[in-house]
GROMACS .gro file of C-alpha atoms in nm:
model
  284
    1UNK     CA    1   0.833  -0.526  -1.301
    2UNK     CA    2   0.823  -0.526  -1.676
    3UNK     CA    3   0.886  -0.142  -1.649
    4UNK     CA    4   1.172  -0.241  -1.400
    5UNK     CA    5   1.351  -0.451  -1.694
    6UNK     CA    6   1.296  -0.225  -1.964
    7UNK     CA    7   1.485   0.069  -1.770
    8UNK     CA    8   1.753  -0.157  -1.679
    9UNK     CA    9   1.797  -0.300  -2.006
   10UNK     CA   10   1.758   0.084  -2.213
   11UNK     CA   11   2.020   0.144  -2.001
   12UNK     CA   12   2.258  -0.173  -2.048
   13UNK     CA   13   2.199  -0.027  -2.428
   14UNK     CA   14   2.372   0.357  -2.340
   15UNK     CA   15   2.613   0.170  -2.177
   16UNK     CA   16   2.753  -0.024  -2.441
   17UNK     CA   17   2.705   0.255  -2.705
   18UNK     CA   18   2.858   0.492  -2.453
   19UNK     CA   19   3.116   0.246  -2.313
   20UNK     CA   20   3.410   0.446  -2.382
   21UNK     CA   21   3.296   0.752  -2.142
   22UNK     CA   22   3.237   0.470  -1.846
   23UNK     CA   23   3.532   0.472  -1.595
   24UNK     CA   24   3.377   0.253  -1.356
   25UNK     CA   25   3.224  -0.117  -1.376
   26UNK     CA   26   2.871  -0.145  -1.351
   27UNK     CA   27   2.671  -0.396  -1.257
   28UNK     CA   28   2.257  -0.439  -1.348
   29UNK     CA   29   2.078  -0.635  -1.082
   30UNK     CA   30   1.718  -0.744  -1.286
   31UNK     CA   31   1.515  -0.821  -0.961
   32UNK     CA   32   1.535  -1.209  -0.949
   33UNK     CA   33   1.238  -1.315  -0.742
   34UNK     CA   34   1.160  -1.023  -0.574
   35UNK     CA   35   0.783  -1.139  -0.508
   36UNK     CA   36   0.775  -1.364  -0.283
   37UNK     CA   37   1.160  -1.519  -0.205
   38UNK     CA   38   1.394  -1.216  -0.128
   39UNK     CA   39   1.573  -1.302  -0.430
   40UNK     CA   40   1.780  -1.027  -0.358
   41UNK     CA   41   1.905  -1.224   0.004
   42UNK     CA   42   2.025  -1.469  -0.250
   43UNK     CA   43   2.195  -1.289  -0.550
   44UNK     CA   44   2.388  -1.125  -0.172
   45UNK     CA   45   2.503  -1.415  -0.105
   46UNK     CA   46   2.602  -1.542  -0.395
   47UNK     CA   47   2.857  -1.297  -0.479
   48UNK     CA   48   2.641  -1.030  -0.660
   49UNK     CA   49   2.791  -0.763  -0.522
   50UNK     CA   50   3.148  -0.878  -0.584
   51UNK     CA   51   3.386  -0.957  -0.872
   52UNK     CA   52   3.327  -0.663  -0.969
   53UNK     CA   53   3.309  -0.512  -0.615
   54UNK     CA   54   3.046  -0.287  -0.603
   55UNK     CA   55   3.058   0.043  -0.392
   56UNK     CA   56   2.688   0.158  -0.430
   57UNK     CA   57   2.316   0.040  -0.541
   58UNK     CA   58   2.052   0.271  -0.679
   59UNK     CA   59   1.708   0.117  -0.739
   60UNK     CA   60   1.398   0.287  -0.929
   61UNK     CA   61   1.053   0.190  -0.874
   62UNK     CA   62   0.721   0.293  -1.062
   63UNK     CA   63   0.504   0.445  -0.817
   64UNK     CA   64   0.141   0.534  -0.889
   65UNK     CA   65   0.065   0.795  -0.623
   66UNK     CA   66   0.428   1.033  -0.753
   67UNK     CA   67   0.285   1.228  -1.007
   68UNK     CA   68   0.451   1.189  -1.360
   69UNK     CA   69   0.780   1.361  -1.443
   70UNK     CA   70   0.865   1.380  -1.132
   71UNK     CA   71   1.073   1.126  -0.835
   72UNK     CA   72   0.985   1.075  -0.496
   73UNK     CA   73   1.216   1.001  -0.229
   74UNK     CA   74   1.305   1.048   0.164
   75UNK     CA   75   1.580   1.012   0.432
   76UNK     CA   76   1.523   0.706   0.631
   77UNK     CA   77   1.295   0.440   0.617
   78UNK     CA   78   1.109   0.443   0.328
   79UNK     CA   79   0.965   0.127   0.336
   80UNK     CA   80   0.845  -0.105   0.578
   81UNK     CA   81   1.028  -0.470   0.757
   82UNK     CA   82   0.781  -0.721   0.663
   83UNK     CA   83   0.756  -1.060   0.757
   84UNK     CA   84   0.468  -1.279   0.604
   85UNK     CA   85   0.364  -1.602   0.803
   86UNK     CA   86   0.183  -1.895   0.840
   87UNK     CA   87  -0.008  -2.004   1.217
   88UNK     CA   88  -0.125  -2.336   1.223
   89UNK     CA   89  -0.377  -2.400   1.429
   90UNK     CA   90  -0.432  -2.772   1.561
   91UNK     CA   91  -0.761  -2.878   1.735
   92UNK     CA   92  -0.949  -3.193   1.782
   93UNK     CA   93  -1.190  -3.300   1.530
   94UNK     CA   94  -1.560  -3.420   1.706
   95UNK     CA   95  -1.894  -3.408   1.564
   96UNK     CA   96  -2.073  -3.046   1.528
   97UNK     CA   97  -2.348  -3.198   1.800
   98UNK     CA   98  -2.097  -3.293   2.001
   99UNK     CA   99  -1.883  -3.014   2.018
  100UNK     CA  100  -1.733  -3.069   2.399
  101UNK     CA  101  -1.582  -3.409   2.223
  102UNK     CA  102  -1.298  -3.206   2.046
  103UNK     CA  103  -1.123  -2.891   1.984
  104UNK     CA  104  -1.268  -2.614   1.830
  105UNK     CA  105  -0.973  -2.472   1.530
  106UNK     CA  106  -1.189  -2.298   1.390
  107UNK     CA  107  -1.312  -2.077   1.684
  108UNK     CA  108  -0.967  -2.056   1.843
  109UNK     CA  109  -0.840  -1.927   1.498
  110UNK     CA  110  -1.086  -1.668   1.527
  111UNK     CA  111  -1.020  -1.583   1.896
  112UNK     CA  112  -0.631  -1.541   1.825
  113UNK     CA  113  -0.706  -1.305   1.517
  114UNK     CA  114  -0.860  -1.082   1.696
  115UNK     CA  115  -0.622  -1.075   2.019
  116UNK     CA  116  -0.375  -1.009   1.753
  117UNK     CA  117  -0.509  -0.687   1.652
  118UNK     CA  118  -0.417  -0.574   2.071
  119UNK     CA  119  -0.058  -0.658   2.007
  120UNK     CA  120  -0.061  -0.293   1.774
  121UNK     CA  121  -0.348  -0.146   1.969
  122UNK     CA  122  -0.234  -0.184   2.321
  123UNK     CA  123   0.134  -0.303   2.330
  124UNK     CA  124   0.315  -0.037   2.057
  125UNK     CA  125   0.357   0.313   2.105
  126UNK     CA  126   0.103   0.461   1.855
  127UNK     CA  127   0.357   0.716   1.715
  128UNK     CA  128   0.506   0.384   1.546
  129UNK     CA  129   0.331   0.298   1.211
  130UNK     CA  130   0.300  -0.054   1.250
  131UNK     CA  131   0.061  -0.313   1.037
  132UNK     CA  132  -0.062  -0.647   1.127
  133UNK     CA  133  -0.286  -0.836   0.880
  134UNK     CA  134  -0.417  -1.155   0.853
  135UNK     CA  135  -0.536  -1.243   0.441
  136UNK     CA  136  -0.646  -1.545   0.443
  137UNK     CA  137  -0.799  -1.822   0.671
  138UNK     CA  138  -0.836  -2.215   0.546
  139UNK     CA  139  -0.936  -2.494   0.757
  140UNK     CA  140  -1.272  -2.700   0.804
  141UNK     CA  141  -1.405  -2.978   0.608
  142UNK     CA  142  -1.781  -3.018   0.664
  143UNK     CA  143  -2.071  -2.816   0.791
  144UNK     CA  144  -2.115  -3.075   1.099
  145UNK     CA  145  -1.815  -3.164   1.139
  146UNK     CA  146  -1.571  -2.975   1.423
  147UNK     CA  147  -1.251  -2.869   1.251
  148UNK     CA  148  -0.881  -3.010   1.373
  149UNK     CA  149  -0.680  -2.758   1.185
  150UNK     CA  150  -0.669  -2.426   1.066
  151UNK     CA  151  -0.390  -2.200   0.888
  152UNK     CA  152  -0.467  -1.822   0.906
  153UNK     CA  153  -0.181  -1.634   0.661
  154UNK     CA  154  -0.076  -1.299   0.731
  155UNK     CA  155   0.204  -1.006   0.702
  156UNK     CA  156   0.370  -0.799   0.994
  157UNK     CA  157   0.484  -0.463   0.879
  158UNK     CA  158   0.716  -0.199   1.107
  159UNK     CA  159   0.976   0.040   1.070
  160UNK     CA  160   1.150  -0.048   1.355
  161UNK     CA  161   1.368  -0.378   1.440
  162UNK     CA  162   1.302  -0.330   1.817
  163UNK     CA  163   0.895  -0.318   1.771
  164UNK     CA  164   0.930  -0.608   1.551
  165UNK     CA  165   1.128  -0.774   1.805
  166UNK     CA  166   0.858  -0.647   2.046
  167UNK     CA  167   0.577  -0.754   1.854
  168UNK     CA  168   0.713  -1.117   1.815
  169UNK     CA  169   0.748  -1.177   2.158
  170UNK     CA  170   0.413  -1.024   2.216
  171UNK     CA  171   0.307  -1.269   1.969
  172UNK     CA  172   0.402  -1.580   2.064
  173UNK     CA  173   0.257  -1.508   2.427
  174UNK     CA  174  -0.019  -1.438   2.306
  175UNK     CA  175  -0.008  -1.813   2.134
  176UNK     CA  176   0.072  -1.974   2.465
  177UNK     CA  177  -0.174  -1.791   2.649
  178UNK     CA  178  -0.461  -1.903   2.408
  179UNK     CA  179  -0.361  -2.245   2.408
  180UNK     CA  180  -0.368  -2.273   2.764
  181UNK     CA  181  -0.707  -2.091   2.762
  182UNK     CA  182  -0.853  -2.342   2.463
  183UNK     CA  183  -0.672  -2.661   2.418
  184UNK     CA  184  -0.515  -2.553   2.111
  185UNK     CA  185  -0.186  -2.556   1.944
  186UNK     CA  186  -0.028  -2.310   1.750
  187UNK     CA  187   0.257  -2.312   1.522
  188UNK     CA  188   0.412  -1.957   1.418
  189UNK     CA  189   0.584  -2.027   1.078
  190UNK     CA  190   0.776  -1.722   0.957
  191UNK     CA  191   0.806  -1.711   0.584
  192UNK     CA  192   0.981  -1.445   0.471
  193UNK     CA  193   1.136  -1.178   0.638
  194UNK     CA  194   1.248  -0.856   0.443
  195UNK     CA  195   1.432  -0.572   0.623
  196UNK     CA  196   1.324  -0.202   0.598
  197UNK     CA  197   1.430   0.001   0.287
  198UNK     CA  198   1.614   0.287   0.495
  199UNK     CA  199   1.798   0.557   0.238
  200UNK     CA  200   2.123   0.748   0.361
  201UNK     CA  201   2.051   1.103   0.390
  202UNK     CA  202   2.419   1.153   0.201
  203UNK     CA  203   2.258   1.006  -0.110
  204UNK     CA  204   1.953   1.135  -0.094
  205UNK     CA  205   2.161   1.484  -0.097
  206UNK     CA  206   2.344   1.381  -0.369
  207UNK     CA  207   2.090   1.295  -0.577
  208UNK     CA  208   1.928   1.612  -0.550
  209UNK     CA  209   2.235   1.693  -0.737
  210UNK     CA  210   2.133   1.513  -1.085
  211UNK     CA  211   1.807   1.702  -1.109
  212UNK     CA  212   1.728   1.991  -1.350
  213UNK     CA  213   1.513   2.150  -1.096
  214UNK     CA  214   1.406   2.049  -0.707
  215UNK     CA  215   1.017   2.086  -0.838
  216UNK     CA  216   1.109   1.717  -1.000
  217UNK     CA  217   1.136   1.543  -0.681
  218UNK     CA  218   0.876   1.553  -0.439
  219UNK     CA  219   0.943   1.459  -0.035
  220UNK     CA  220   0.754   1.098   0.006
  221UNK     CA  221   0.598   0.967   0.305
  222UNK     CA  222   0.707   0.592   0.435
  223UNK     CA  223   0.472   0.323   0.299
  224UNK     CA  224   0.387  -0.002   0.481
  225UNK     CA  225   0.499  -0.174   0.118
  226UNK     CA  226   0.853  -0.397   0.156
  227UNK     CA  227   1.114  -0.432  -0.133
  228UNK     CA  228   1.390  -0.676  -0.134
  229UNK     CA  229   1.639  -0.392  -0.249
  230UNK     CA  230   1.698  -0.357   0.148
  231UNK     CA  231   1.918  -0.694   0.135
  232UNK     CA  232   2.173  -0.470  -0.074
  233UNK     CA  233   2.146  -0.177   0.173
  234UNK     CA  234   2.211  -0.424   0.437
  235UNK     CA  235   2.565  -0.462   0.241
  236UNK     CA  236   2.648  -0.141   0.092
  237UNK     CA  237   2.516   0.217   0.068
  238UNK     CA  238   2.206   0.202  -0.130
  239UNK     CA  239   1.925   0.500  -0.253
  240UNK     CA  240   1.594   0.355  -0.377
  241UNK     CA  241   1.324   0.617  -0.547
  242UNK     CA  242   0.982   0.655  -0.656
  243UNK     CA  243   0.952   0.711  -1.048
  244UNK     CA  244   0.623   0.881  -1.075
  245UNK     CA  245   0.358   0.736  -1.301
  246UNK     CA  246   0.040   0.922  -1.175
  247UNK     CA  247  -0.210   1.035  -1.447
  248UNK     CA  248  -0.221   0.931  -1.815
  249UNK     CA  249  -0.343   0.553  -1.809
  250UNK     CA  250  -0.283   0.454  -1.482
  251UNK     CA  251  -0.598   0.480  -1.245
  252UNK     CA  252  -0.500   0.224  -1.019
  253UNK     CA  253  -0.242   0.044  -0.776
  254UNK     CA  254   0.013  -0.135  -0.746
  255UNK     CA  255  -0.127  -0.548  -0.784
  256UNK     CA  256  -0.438  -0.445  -0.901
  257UNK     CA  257  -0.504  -0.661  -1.221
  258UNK     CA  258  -0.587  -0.313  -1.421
  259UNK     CA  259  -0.248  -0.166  -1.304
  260UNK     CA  260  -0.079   0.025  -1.620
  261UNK     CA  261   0.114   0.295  -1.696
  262UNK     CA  262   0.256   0.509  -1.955
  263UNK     CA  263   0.590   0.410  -2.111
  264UNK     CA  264   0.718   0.761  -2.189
  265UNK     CA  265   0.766   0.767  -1.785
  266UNK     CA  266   1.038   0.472  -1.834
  267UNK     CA  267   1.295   0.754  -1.999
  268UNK     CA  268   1.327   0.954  -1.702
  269UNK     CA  269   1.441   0.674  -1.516
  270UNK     CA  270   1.687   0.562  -1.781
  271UNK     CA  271   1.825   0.936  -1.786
  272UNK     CA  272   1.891   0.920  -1.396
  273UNK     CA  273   2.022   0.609  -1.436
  274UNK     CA  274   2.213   0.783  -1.773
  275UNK     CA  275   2.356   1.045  -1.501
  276UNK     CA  276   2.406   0.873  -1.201
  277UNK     CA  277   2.697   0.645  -1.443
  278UNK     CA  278   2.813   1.019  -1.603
  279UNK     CA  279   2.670   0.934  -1.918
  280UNK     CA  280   2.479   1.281  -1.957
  281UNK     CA  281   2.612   1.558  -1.738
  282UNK     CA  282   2.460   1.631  -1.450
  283UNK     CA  283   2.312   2.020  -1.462
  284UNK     CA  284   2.482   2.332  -1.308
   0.00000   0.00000   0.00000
């Protein structure tokens, strides 16, 4: 993100020194708590993309697997609908010698994680990249000691609203079901929901445009990551690319606590974003 700000603000610096060329408002959108709240949802609704109305959104990203000096983009989705989410699990609490005294949380948290792994396997066409993951488990408060309550935490990734919509409904009979079959209760808590970063094929022509040479840009497949740029799309035609940052320094991924990259990538981004406002003239 801290490569994110410096492009944006490199480029708030051309356009004041260059102001005089602009014959357009702009508008610089610094990602306001794009991990974890959709702060993008927000800054929509709050009138971001108004007063000054604004007719179009372009978004860079670093991205570790597009080689250096050169952008990656597609048609389409891009990247994934996600929704992260909470299920409690409720049970009865009993002594672990007595375990026919309670409800189990524990062992119906573990029976509904793995039924959950059949709502991709055996209810979704496999042609449709979808991702169901749960990352964490907490619940339990003694070796001996049955548990009452158990939250498992997890993320549902798609391309598609209708297998999302699918794969909810799947979901929640899957919750019934269990309870019925265990005594359990479960509460599906959705989180955050962000929708699928899907690029016009228009733009994505036109931006072909601003390049020097086609070798710069390579064709990317869709990845299962989510970015709260969709919100704008939602609103008004939006492109989002891959700034390439593979090689030199950076050996590793996106989140990893090693993650770094060289800075000398950061100008390429600031000269699209330099041509995209007509700042520097696009090539012949």
């Amino acid at each position: 993100h801290d490569g994110h700000m410096t492009m944006l603000l490199l480029t708030a610096k051309l356009i004041h020194e260059n102001r005089a060329k602009l014959h357009t408002n702009v508008v610089l959108l610094f990602q306001p708590a794009e991990e974890g709240k959709g702060g993008a949802r927000n800054m929509v609704a709050e009138g971001a993309l108004e007063n000054p109305h604004v007719d179009r959104i372009y978004g860079l990203h670093v991205w570790p697997t597009v080689p250096s000096g050169k952008f990656g983009v597609r048609w389409g989705p891009m990247m994934a609908q996600t929704c992260e989410f909470d299920i409690l699990v409720h049970g009865k609490s009993a002594h672990g010698a007595s375990p026919q005294m309670g409800v189990d949380a524990i062992v119906s948290a573990a029976e509904l994680i793995t039924l959950l792994q059949t709502a991709i396997t055996r209810n979704v066409d496999p042609h449709q990249d979808t991702l169901l993951t749960i990352g964490k488990i907490q619940g339990g408060v003694a070796h001996n000691v049955i548990a009452d309550e158990v939250t498992l935490s997890g993320t549902l990734r798609v391309f598609s609203s209708a297998v999302y919509d699918q794969l909810r409904q799947r979901i929640t009979a899957m919750i019934n079901g269990l309870s019925t079959a265990t005594g359990a209760k479960f509460d599906f808590k959705e989180l955050m929901h962000y929708p699928c970063v899907d690029n016009p094929r228009p733009l994505v022509e036109e931006f072909y445009t601003y390049l020097d040479d086609m070798s710069d840009v390579m064709l990317v497949e869709p990845v299962m990551a989510a970015e709260d740029f969709a919100y704008y799309q939602k609103n008004i035609p939006g492109l989002f690319v891959f700034l390439g940052i593979q090689g030199g320094k950076n050996e590793h991924s996106l989140h990893n606590c090693h993650f770094d990259f060289d800075e000398e990538n950061l100008l390429l981004g600031v000269e699209l974003y330099a041509r995209l406002l007509g700042l520097v003239e696009k090539p012949n």
